[in-house]
Amino acid sequence: MEPLKLVAVSAGLSKPSSTRLLADRLTEATARELTAGERPVEIRVVELRDLAVDIANNLVAGFPSPALRETREAVTGADGLIVVTPVFAASYSGLFKSFFDLIEPDELSGMPVLLGATGGTSRHSLVLEHALRPLFSYLHTLILPTAVFAATDDWGAGADNYAGGLAARIDRAGGEFARLLAGRNPMATAKGPNSAEMDEVVPFEQLLGDLA
């Protein structure tokens, strides 16, 4: 079986960065689920900060460097993309947008994409919906409904433990994305021995009778 090509694109500027860390965690969670399902996977992580000058030159001159051309081919030739950007001025970073400006919409048509973002506070989390999701809809990608935002407080001992905290959200998104890549229902979960009972449809009239 040919391995799935999974590419993660990180637009973090510092080194190390929480953006790269989130990209790595999402990639690991996805790969772990695929491996558990005996599906081989090849992983590549793209650091846009290393291509910043190449991206700027391409925007001005119209010609990609060999390194940028090879990275674009890896992204457009992937079976699935994980994209993570820091939040700048309530949106994705300029570096992140500039890279995807170099890709024609039809080059990513139908590509499964998992969205991620990082920021100082959870108040920026809507960037996933009002900025990233429209961008990748324009690029005609298949966007996973579940996205992951990581604020500064989500890392370390003071992390928010609601719904299991960031680790649980990463595991959920990675599992759903792996199922999407493997061609299964991404929202499906493993069923226990009582799954037949859980799937049984109760007539509406019976539900109303129980309330009487």
PDB file of C-alpha atoms in Angstrom:
ATOM      1  CA  MET A   1       0.000   0.000   0.000  1.00  0.00           C
ATOM      2  CA  GLU A   2       1.345   3.406  -0.986  1.00  0.00           C
ATOM      3  CA  PRO A   3       1.930   5.666   2.036  1.00  0.00           C
ATOM      4  CA  LEU A   4      -0.226   8.751   2.382  1.00  0.00           C
ATOM      5  CA  LYS A   5       1.697  12.006   1.921  1.00  0.00           C
ATOM      6  CA  LEU A   6       0.937  14.303   4.837  1.00  0.00           C
ATOM      7  CA  VAL A   7       2.373  17.838   4.681  1.00  0.00           C
ATOM      8  CA  ALA A   8       2.213  20.335   7.552  1.00  0.00           C
ATOM      9  CA  VAL A   9       2.747  24.030   6.778  1.00  0.00           C
ATOM     10  CA  SER A  10       3.850  26.210   9.705  1.00  0.00           C
ATOM     11  CA  ALA A  11       4.013  29.998   9.438  1.00  0.00           C
ATOM     12  CA  GLY A  12       5.673  30.546  12.808  1.00  0.00           C
ATOM     13  CA  LEU A  13       8.352  33.239  12.797  1.00  0.00           C
ATOM     14  CA  SER A  14      10.321  32.477  15.943  1.00  0.00           C
ATOM     15  CA  LYS A  15      12.414  29.403  16.567  1.00  0.00           C
ATOM     16  CA  PRO A  16      11.106  27.519  18.411  1.00  0.00           C
ATOM     17  CA  SER A  17       7.521  28.684  18.004  1.00  0.00           C
ATOM     18  CA  SER A  18       4.172  27.625  19.396  1.00  0.00           C
ATOM     19  CA  THR A  19       2.902  27.567  15.804  1.00  0.00           C
ATOM     20  CA  ARG A  20       5.426  24.904  14.825  1.00  0.00           C
ATOM     21  CA  LEU A  21       4.683  23.040  18.050  1.00  0.00           C
ATOM     22  CA  LEU A  22       0.962  22.935  17.244  1.00  0.00           C
ATOM     23  CA  ALA A  23       1.729  21.794  13.696  1.00  0.00           C
ATOM     24  CA  ASP A  24       3.910  18.997  15.061  1.00  0.00           C
ATOM     25  CA  ARG A  25       1.287  17.889  17.591  1.00  0.00           C
ATOM     26  CA  LEU A  26      -1.489  17.808  14.986  1.00  0.00           C
ATOM     27  CA  THR A  27       0.755  15.868  12.618  1.00  0.00           C
ATOM     28  CA  GLU A  28       1.678  13.362  15.321  1.00  0.00           C
ATOM     29  CA  ALA A  29      -1.966  12.832  16.293  1.00  0.00           C
ATOM     30  CA  THR A  30      -2.974  12.260  12.676  1.00  0.00           C
ATOM     31  CA  ALA A  31      -0.073   9.910  11.967  1.00  0.00           C
ATOM     32  CA  ARG A  32      -0.731   7.956  15.164  1.00  0.00           C
ATOM     33  CA  GLU A  33      -4.339   7.308  14.134  1.00  0.00           C
ATOM     34  CA  LEU A  34      -3.305   6.311  10.597  1.00  0.00           C
ATOM     35  CA  THR A  35      -0.614   3.971  11.901  1.00  0.00           C
ATOM     36  CA  ALA A  36      -3.090   2.367  14.301  1.00  0.00           C
ATOM     37  CA  GLY A  37      -5.250   1.665  11.266  1.00  0.00           C
ATOM     38  CA  GLU A  38      -2.238   0.097   9.514  1.00  0.00           C
ATOM     39  CA  ARG A  39      -2.098   2.914   6.981  1.00  0.00           C
ATOM     40  CA  PRO A  40       1.496   3.990   6.184  1.00  0.00           C
ATOM     41  CA  VAL A  41       2.172   7.720   6.090  1.00  0.00           C
ATOM     42  CA  GLU A  42       5.016   9.982   4.944  1.00  0.00           C
ATOM     43  CA  ILE A  43       5.335  13.239   6.880  1.00  0.00           C
ATOM     44  CA  ARG A  44       6.879  16.526   5.830  1.00  0.00           C
ATOM     45  CA  VAL A  45       6.832  19.787   7.764  1.00  0.00           C
ATOM     46  CA  VAL A  46       7.338  23.047   5.863  1.00  0.00           C
ATOM     47  CA  GLU A  47       8.663  26.066   7.801  1.00  0.00           C
ATOM     48  CA  LEU A  48       7.650  29.146   5.797  1.00  0.00           C
ATOM     49  CA  ARG A  49      10.108  31.313   7.728  1.00  0.00           C
ATOM     50  CA  ASP A  50      12.915  29.511   5.895  1.00  0.00           C
ATOM     51  CA  LEU A  51      11.339  30.499   2.551  1.00  0.00           C
ATOM     52  CA  ALA A  52      10.385  34.094   3.395  1.00  0.00           C
ATOM     53  CA  VAL A  53      12.883  35.716   1.007  1.00  0.00           C
ATOM     54  CA  ASP A  54      12.068  33.238  -1.768  1.00  0.00           C
ATOM     55  CA  ILE A  55       8.346  33.937  -1.368  1.00  0.00           C
ATOM     56  CA  ALA A  56       8.880  37.713  -1.513  1.00  0.00           C
ATOM     57  CA  ASN A  57      11.088  37.428  -4.596  1.00  0.00           C
ATOM     58  CA  ASN A  58       8.529  35.224  -6.314  1.00  0.00           C
ATOM     59  CA  LEU A  59       5.771  37.751  -5.637  1.00  0.00           C
ATOM     60  CA  VAL A  60       7.871  40.563  -7.126  1.00  0.00           C
ATOM     61  CA  ALA A  61       9.668  38.807  -9.979  1.00  0.00           C
ATOM     62  CA  GLY A  62       7.189  36.054 -10.758  1.00  0.00           C
ATOM     63  CA  PHE A  63       9.752  33.245 -10.687  1.00  0.00           C
ATOM     64  CA  PRO A  64      10.119  30.738  -7.839  1.00  0.00           C
ATOM     65  CA  SER A  65      13.482  29.620  -6.527  1.00  0.00           C
ATOM     66  CA  PRO A  66      14.264  25.896  -6.803  1.00  0.00           C
ATOM     67  CA  ALA A  67      13.555  25.462  -3.077  1.00  0.00           C
ATOM     68  CA  LEU A  68      10.214  27.262  -3.304  1.00  0.00           C
ATOM     69  CA  ARG A  69       9.217  25.366  -6.432  1.00  0.00           C
ATOM     70  CA  GLU A  70       9.985  22.041  -4.743  1.00  0.00           C
ATOM     71  CA  THR A  71       7.995  23.063  -1.653  1.00  0.00           C
ATOM     72  CA  ARG A  72       5.000  24.080  -3.752  1.00  0.00           C
ATOM     73  CA  GLU A  73       5.102  20.733  -5.536  1.00  0.00           C
ATOM     74  CA  ALA A  74       5.199  18.920  -2.185  1.00  0.00           C
ATOM     75  CA  VAL A  75       2.188  20.899  -0.932  1.00  0.00           C
ATOM     76  CA  THR A  76       0.097  20.518  -4.081  1.00  0.00           C
ATOM     77  CA  GLY A  77       1.066  16.840  -4.379  1.00  0.00           C
ATOM     78  CA  ALA A  78       0.122  15.928  -0.814  1.00  0.00           C
ATOM     79  CA  ASP A  79      -2.758  13.671   0.152  1.00  0.00           C
ATOM     80  CA  GLY A  80      -3.559  15.968   3.055  1.00  0.00           C
ATOM     81  CA  LEU A  81      -2.461  19.325   4.485  1.00  0.00           C
ATOM     82  CA  ILE A  82      -2.190  20.593   8.042  1.00  0.00           C
ATOM     83  CA  VAL A  83      -1.846  24.384   8.020  1.00  0.00           C
ATOM     84  CA  VAL A  84      -1.047  26.473  11.101  1.00  0.00           C
ATOM     85  CA  THR A  85      -0.549  30.233  11.311  1.00  0.00           C
ATOM     86  CA  PRO A  86       0.028  32.715  14.120  1.00  0.00           C
ATOM     87  CA  VAL A  87      -2.609  35.434  14.452  1.00  0.00           C
ATOM     88  CA  PHE A  88      -1.490  38.906  13.370  1.00  0.00           C
ATOM     89  CA  ALA A  89      -3.954  41.839  13.422  1.00  0.00           C
ATOM     90  CA  ALA A  90      -6.910  39.454  13.890  1.00  0.00           C
ATOM     91  CA  SER A  91      -6.049  37.374  10.823  1.00  0.00           C
ATOM     92  CA  TYR A  92      -3.481  34.969   9.382  1.00  0.00           C
ATOM     93  CA  SER A  93       0.087  36.195   9.010  1.00  0.00           C
ATOM     94  CA  GLY A  94       1.278  37.935   5.853  1.00  0.00           C
ATOM     95  CA  LEU A  95       3.853  35.210   5.278  1.00  0.00           C
ATOM     96  CA  PHE A  96       1.155  32.537   5.446  1.00  0.00           C
ATOM     97  CA  LYS A  97      -1.101  34.388   2.992  1.00  0.00           C
ATOM     98  CA  SER A  98       1.779  35.214   0.641  1.00  0.00           C
ATOM     99  CA  PHE A  99       2.704  31.551   0.299  1.00  0.00           C
ATOM    100  CA  PHE A 100      -0.818  30.446  -0.540  1.00  0.00           C
ATOM    101  CA  ASP A 101      -1.153  33.407  -2.929  1.00  0.00           C
ATOM    102  CA  LEU A 102       1.433  31.595  -5.063  1.00  0.00           C
ATOM    103  CA  ILE A 103      -0.810  28.537  -5.451  1.00  0.00           C
ATOM    104  CA  GLU A 104      -3.541  28.506  -8.080  1.00  0.00           C
ATOM    105  CA  PRO A 105      -7.024  27.607  -6.751  1.00  0.00           C
ATOM    106  CA  ASP A 106      -7.339  24.455  -8.855  1.00  0.00           C
ATOM    107  CA  GLU A 107      -3.986  23.118  -7.593  1.00  0.00           C
ATOM    108  CA  LEU A 108      -5.526  22.307  -4.195  1.00  0.00           C
ATOM    109  CA  SER A 109      -9.000  21.379  -5.407  1.00  0.00           C
ATOM    110  CA  GLY A 110     -10.428  18.614  -3.204  1.00  0.00           C
ATOM    111  CA  MET A 111      -7.376  18.577  -0.910  1.00  0.00           C
ATOM    112  CA  PRO A 112      -8.242  17.553   2.690  1.00  0.00           C
ATOM    113  CA  VAL A 113      -7.090  20.327   5.045  1.00  0.00           C
ATOM    114  CA  LEU A 114      -6.889  20.586   8.832  1.00  0.00           C
ATOM    115  CA  LEU A 115      -6.791  24.195  10.093  1.00  0.00           C
ATOM    116  CA  GLY A 116      -4.819  25.410  13.097  1.00  0.00           C
ATOM    117  CA  ALA A 117      -3.840  28.774  14.554  1.00  0.00           C
ATOM    118  CA  THR A 118      -2.014  30.204  17.566  1.00  0.00           C
ATOM    119  CA  GLY A 119      -2.426  33.486  19.402  1.00  0.00           C
ATOM    120  CA  GLY A 120      -1.998  35.284  22.676  1.00  0.00           C
ATOM    121  CA  THR A 121      -5.547  34.775  23.937  1.00  0.00           C
ATOM    122  CA  SER A 122      -8.556  32.644  23.072  1.00  0.00           C
ATOM    123  CA  ARG A 123     -10.341  35.806  21.906  1.00  0.00           C
ATOM    124  CA  HIS A 124      -8.496  35.347  18.611  1.00  0.00           C
ATOM    125  CA  SER A 125      -9.883  31.848  18.039  1.00  0.00           C
ATOM    126  CA  LEU A 126     -12.522  33.035  15.559  1.00  0.00           C
ATOM    127  CA  VAL A 127      -9.716  33.682  13.083  1.00  0.00           C
ATOM    128  CA  LEU A 128     -10.187  30.030  12.125  1.00  0.00           C
ATOM    129  CA  GLU A 129     -13.710  30.770  10.917  1.00  0.00           C
ATOM    130  CA  HIS A 130     -13.571  34.307   9.553  1.00  0.00           C
ATOM    131  CA  ALA A 131     -10.123  34.146   7.908  1.00  0.00           C
ATOM    132  CA  LEU A 132      -8.695  30.649   7.371  1.00  0.00           C
ATOM    133  CA  ARG A 133     -11.874  28.810   6.427  1.00  0.00           C
ATOM    134  CA  PRO A 134     -12.854  31.336   3.700  1.00  0.00           C
ATOM    135  CA  LEU A 135      -9.305  31.275   2.282  1.00  0.00           C
ATOM    136  CA  PHE A 136      -9.253  27.507   1.904  1.00  0.00           C
ATOM    137  CA  SER A 137     -12.814  27.456   0.636  1.00  0.00           C
ATOM    138  CA  TYR A 138     -11.629  29.797  -2.131  1.00  0.00           C
ATOM    139  CA  LEU A 139      -8.850  27.320  -2.873  1.00  0.00           C
ATOM    140  CA  HIS A 140     -11.534  24.610  -3.284  1.00  0.00           C
ATOM    141  CA  THR A 141     -10.134  22.412  -0.527  1.00  0.00           C
ATOM    142  CA  LEU A 142     -12.007  19.894   1.627  1.00  0.00           C
ATOM    143  CA  ILE A 143     -11.807  21.482   5.073  1.00  0.00           C
ATOM    144  CA  LEU A 144     -12.186  19.371   8.201  1.00  0.00           C
ATOM    145  CA  PRO A 145     -15.048  20.838  10.305  1.00  0.00           C
ATOM    146  CA  THR A 146     -12.932  20.572  13.463  1.00  0.00           C
ATOM    147  CA  ALA A 147     -10.111  23.130  13.730  1.00  0.00           C
ATOM    148  CA  VAL A 148      -7.683  23.810  16.590  1.00  0.00           C
ATOM    149  CA  PHE A 149      -6.707  27.134  18.143  1.00  0.00           C
ATOM    150  CA  ALA A 150      -4.000  27.287  20.806  1.00  0.00           C
ATOM    151  CA  ALA A 151      -3.659  30.341  23.025  1.00  0.00           C
ATOM    152  CA  THR A 152      -0.683  31.040  25.259  1.00  0.00           C
ATOM    153  CA  ASP A 153      -2.600  29.723  28.290  1.00  0.00           C
ATOM    154  CA  ASP A 154      -3.196  26.385  26.536  1.00  0.00           C
ATOM    155  CA  TRP A 155       0.448  25.434  26.956  1.00  0.00           C
ATOM    156  CA  GLY A 156       2.109  24.391  30.188  1.00  0.00           C
ATOM    157  CA  ALA A 157       0.886  23.859  33.728  1.00  0.00           C
ATOM    158  CA  GLY A 158      -1.714  26.628  33.595  1.00  0.00           C
ATOM    159  CA  ALA A 159      -3.520  25.180  30.600  1.00  0.00           C
ATOM    160  CA  ASP A 160      -7.289  25.267  30.345  1.00  0.00           C
ATOM    161  CA  ASN A 161      -8.635  21.816  31.228  1.00  0.00           C
ATOM    162  CA  TYR A 162     -12.082  22.340  29.712  1.00  0.00           C
ATOM    163  CA  ALA A 163     -13.013  19.262  27.644  1.00  0.00           C
ATOM    164  CA  GLY A 164      -9.596  17.819  28.378  1.00  0.00           C
ATOM    165  CA  GLY A 165      -7.637  20.884  27.295  1.00  0.00           C
ATOM    166  CA  LEU A 166      -5.512  21.384  24.204  1.00  0.00           C
ATOM    167  CA  ALA A 167      -4.210  17.812  24.132  1.00  0.00           C
ATOM    168  CA  ALA A 168      -7.742  16.423  23.842  1.00  0.00           C
ATOM    169  CA  ARG A 169      -8.633  18.885  21.089  1.00  0.00           C
ATOM    170  CA  ILE A 170      -5.509  17.940  19.151  1.00  0.00           C
ATOM    171  CA  ASP A 171      -6.261  14.219  19.513  1.00  0.00           C
ATOM    172  CA  ARG A 172      -9.834  14.732  18.367  1.00  0.00           C
ATOM    173  CA  ALA A 173      -8.831  16.772  15.309  1.00  0.00           C
ATOM    174  CA  GLY A 174      -6.007  14.383  14.424  1.00  0.00           C
ATOM    175  CA  GLY A 175      -8.288  11.366  14.701  1.00  0.00           C
ATOM    176  CA  GLU A 176     -10.990  12.951  12.548  1.00  0.00           C
ATOM    177  CA  PHE A 177      -8.441  14.058   9.958  1.00  0.00           C
ATOM    178  CA  ALA A 178      -6.896  10.587   9.792  1.00  0.00           C
ATOM    179  CA  ARG A 179     -10.304   9.058   9.173  1.00  0.00           C
ATOM    180  CA  LEU A 180     -10.947  11.595   6.427  1.00  0.00           C
ATOM    181  CA  LEU A 181      -7.612  10.762   4.770  1.00  0.00           C
ATOM    182  CA  ALA A 182      -8.327   7.049   5.061  1.00  0.00           C
ATOM    183  CA  GLY A 183     -11.660   7.515   3.317  1.00  0.00           C
ATOM    184  CA  ARG A 184     -13.848   6.937   6.358  1.00  0.00           C
ATOM    185  CA  ASN A 185     -16.442   9.147   8.030  1.00  0.00           C
ATOM    186  CA  PRO A 186     -14.287  11.675   9.931  1.00  0.00           C
ATOM    187  CA  MET A 187     -16.930  12.149  12.636  1.00  0.00           C
ATOM    188  CA  ALA A 188     -17.353   8.425  13.285  1.00  0.00           C
ATOM    189  CA  THR A 189     -16.090   7.098  16.609  1.00  0.00           C
ATOM    190  CA  ALA A 190     -15.309   3.596  17.743  1.00  0.00           C
ATOM    191  CA  LYS A 191     -18.486   1.834  18.889  1.00  0.00           C
ATOM    192  CA  GLY A 192     -18.777  -0.311  21.968  1.00  0.00           C
ATOM    193  CA  PRO A 193     -20.675  -3.561  22.471  1.00  0.00           C
ATOM    194  CA  ASN A 194     -23.957  -1.672  22.944  1.00  0.00           C
ATOM    195  CA  SER A 195     -23.692   0.222  19.670  1.00  0.00           C
ATOM    196  CA  ALA A 196     -26.781  -1.485  18.213  1.00  0.00           C
ATOM    197  CA  GLU A 197     -28.870  -0.126  21.067  1.00  0.00           C
ATOM    198  CA  MET A 198     -27.337   3.314  20.739  1.00  0.00           C
ATOM    199  CA  ASP A 199     -28.114   3.394  17.021  1.00  0.00           C
ATOM    200  CA  GLU A 200     -31.759   2.388  17.531  1.00  0.00           C
ATOM    201  CA  VAL A 201     -34.148   5.167  16.500  1.00  0.00           C
ATOM    202  CA  VAL A 202     -36.817   5.922  19.112  1.00  0.00           C
ATOM    203  CA  PRO A 203     -40.163   7.035  17.576  1.00  0.00           C
ATOM    204  CA  PHE A 204     -41.058  10.652  18.322  1.00  0.00           C
ATOM    205  CA  GLU A 205     -44.460   9.620  19.686  1.00  0.00           C
ATOM    206  CA  GLN A 206     -42.729   7.385  22.249  1.00  0.00           C
ATOM    207  CA  LEU A 207     -40.483  10.234  23.342  1.00  0.00           C
ATOM    208  CA  LEU A 208     -43.547  12.441  23.893  1.00  0.00           C
ATOM    209  CA  GLY A 209     -45.271   9.630  25.791  1.00  0.00           C
ATOM    210  CA  ASP A 210     -42.303   9.326  28.142  1.00  0.00           C
ATOM    211  CA  LEU A 211     -42.722  13.003  29.049  1.00  0.00           C
ATOM    212  CA  ALA A 212     -46.408  12.610  29.943  1.00  0.00           C
TER     213      ALA A 212
END
